[in-house]
Amino acid sequence: MTAHKRIRPFNTKDTYPEQKLDNDLSQGVVARGTMVFLRGQVSQDLDTRDSLHIGDAAKQTEKTMQNIALLLDESGSCMEHVCRIVVYLTDIRYREAVYKEMGKWLKGVHPCSTGIVVPALARPEWVVEIEITAVIPD
């Protein structure tokens, strides 16, 4: 039995066949446990605060997801218990690269997801920011 109830799980390859994506998502998640809220994560070294992979949306996403996995581990949770993601992009043209990389990290998880295109993030070199809500199961 899974820790969380995923409402109407789907894969983006069925919903958006023209976009060549493969993300496991859900319309809703009923979570059990203590909530974990992560600040929006970017392609930044968490120790030095240096920005990494300037100009490469896919590599920025990979580093962002590495940061998320590390912070979830430090909180006592893990990727399996991600319930909601919010993706901020500075350009809609980055969507495919970002979602392909993000999907690798969330395969089989089926979180709720919202994607937003914004004019800018806190630093001009960042093109993607990802916010996570997860839980630590009972």
mmCIF file of C-alpha atoms in Angstrom, residues 44-132:
data_model
loop_
_atom_site.group_PDB
_atom_site.id
_atom_site.type_symbol
_atom_site.label_atom_id
_atom_site.label_comp_id
_atom_site.label_asym_id
_atom_site.label_seq_id
_atom_site.Cartn_x
_atom_site.Cartn_y
_atom_site.Cartn_z
ATOM 1 C CA GLN A 44 23.050 26.769 -7.268
ATOM 2 C CA ASP A 45 25.709 25.125 -5.117
ATOM 3 C CA LEU A 46 23.982 24.939 -1.724
ATOM 4 C CA ASP A 47 27.269 25.448 0.145
ATOM 5 C CA THR A 48 28.973 28.179 -1.895
ATOM 6 C CA ARG A 49 25.791 29.705 -3.381
ATOM 7 C CA ASP A 50 27.524 29.832 -6.784
ATOM 8 C CA SER A 51 25.212 29.724 -9.811
ATOM 9 C CA LEU A 52 25.904 26.730 -12.039
ATOM 10 C CA HIS A 53 25.254 25.746 -15.679
ATOM 11 C CA ILE A 54 24.533 29.227 -16.981
ATOM 12 C CA GLY A 55 22.766 29.086 -20.354
ATOM 13 C CA ASP A 56 21.788 25.391 -20.134
ATOM 14 C CA ALA A 57 18.185 24.780 -19.023
ATOM 15 C CA ALA A 58 18.554 20.976 -18.850
ATOM 16 C CA LYS A 59 21.725 21.100 -16.720
ATOM 17 C CA GLN A 60 20.180 23.778 -14.495
ATOM 18 C CA THR A 61 17.222 21.453 -13.951
ATOM 19 C CA GLU A 62 19.489 18.509 -13.176
ATOM 20 C CA LYS A 63 21.306 20.532 -10.480
ATOM 21 C CA THR A 64 17.994 21.839 -9.166
ATOM 22 C CA MET A 65 16.665 18.285 -8.809
ATOM 23 C CA GLN A 66 19.919 17.190 -7.120
ATOM 24 C CA ASN A 67 19.426 19.993 -4.591
ATOM 25 C CA ILE A 68 15.813 18.927 -4.035
ATOM 26 C CA ALA A 69 16.799 15.287 -3.484
ATOM 27 C CA LEU A 70 19.506 16.330 -1.009
ATOM 28 C CA LEU A 71 17.204 18.650 0.948
ATOM 29 C CA LEU A 72 14.437 16.053 1.079
ATOM 30 C CA ASP A 73 16.935 13.518 2.393
ATOM 31 C CA GLU A 74 18.131 16.003 5.020
ATOM 32 C CA SER A 75 14.499 16.563 6.057
ATOM 33 C CA GLY A 76 13.815 12.832 6.458
ATOM 34 C CA SER A 77 11.776 12.548 3.261
ATOM 35 C CA CYS A 78 12.630 11.529 -0.312
ATOM 36 C CA MET A 79 11.500 11.991 -3.920
ATOM 37 C CA GLU A 80 8.940 9.199 -3.531
ATOM 38 C CA HIS A 81 7.008 11.431 -1.117
ATOM 39 C CA VAL A 82 6.837 14.544 -3.308
ATOM 40 C CA CYS A 83 3.189 15.620 -3.546
ATOM 41 C CA ARG A 84 3.346 18.938 -5.397
ATOM 42 C CA ILE A 85 5.767 20.757 -7.663
ATOM 43 C CA VAL A 86 5.639 24.262 -9.050
ATOM 44 C CA VAL A 87 7.967 24.963 -11.971
ATOM 45 C CA TYR A 88 8.903 28.523 -12.866
ATOM 46 C CA LEU A 89 10.440 29.091 -16.315
ATOM 47 C CA THR A 90 11.752 32.323 -17.749
ATOM 48 C CA ASP A 91 11.002 31.183 -21.305
ATOM 49 C CA ILE A 92 8.384 28.707 -22.545
ATOM 50 C CA ARG A 93 10.988 27.333 -24.977
ATOM 51 C CA TYR A 94 12.815 25.753 -22.009
ATOM 52 C CA ARG A 95 9.777 23.650 -21.072
ATOM 53 C CA GLU A 96 10.685 20.483 -22.944
ATOM 54 C CA ALA A 97 14.297 20.367 -21.696
ATOM 55 C CA VAL A 98 13.256 21.150 -18.121
ATOM 56 C CA TYR A 99 10.366 18.696 -17.951
ATOM 57 C CA LYS A 100 12.393 15.886 -19.542
ATOM 58 C CA GLU A 101 15.083 16.208 -16.876
ATOM 59 C CA MET A 102 12.599 16.706 -14.043
ATOM 60 C CA GLY A 103 10.649 13.661 -15.202
ATOM 61 C CA LYS A 104 13.696 11.417 -14.749
ATOM 62 C CA TRP A 105 13.765 12.299 -11.050
ATOM 63 C CA LEU A 106 10.019 11.846 -10.506
ATOM 64 C CA LYS A 107 9.358 8.688 -12.560
ATOM 65 C CA GLY A 108 6.542 6.718 -10.926
ATOM 66 C CA VAL A 109 5.876 9.401 -8.279
ATOM 67 C CA HIS A 110 2.866 11.191 -9.874
ATOM 68 C CA PRO A 111 2.939 14.538 -8.007
ATOM 69 C CA CYS A 112 0.594 17.416 -8.797
ATOM 70 C CA SER A 113 2.371 19.915 -11.021
ATOM 71 C CA THR A 114 1.918 23.513 -12.039
ATOM 72 C CA GLY A 115 4.130 25.273 -14.571
ATOM 73 C CA ILE A 116 4.403 29.044 -14.764
ATOM 74 C CA VAL A 117 6.316 31.291 -17.164
ATOM 75 C CA VAL A 118 7.670 34.381 -15.438
ATOM 76 C CA PRO A 119 9.629 37.364 -16.762
ATOM 77 C CA ALA A 120 12.606 36.728 -14.459
ATOM 78 C CA LEU A 121 13.880 34.897 -11.388
ATOM 79 C CA ALA A 122 15.988 36.339 -8.541
ATOM 80 C CA ARG A 123 19.196 36.175 -10.611
ATOM 81 C CA PRO A 124 19.311 36.765 -14.371
ATOM 82 C CA GLU A 125 21.341 33.582 -15.035
ATOM 83 C CA TRP A 126 18.643 31.310 -13.590
ATOM 84 C CA VAL A 127 16.108 30.046 -16.138
ATOM 85 C CA VAL A 128 14.257 27.501 -13.969
ATOM 86 C CA GLU A 129 13.158 27.366 -10.334
ATOM 87 C CA ILE A 130 11.293 24.427 -8.796
ATOM 88 C CA GLU A 131 9.297 24.514 -5.578
ATOM 89 C CA ILE A 132 8.445 21.247 -3.812
#
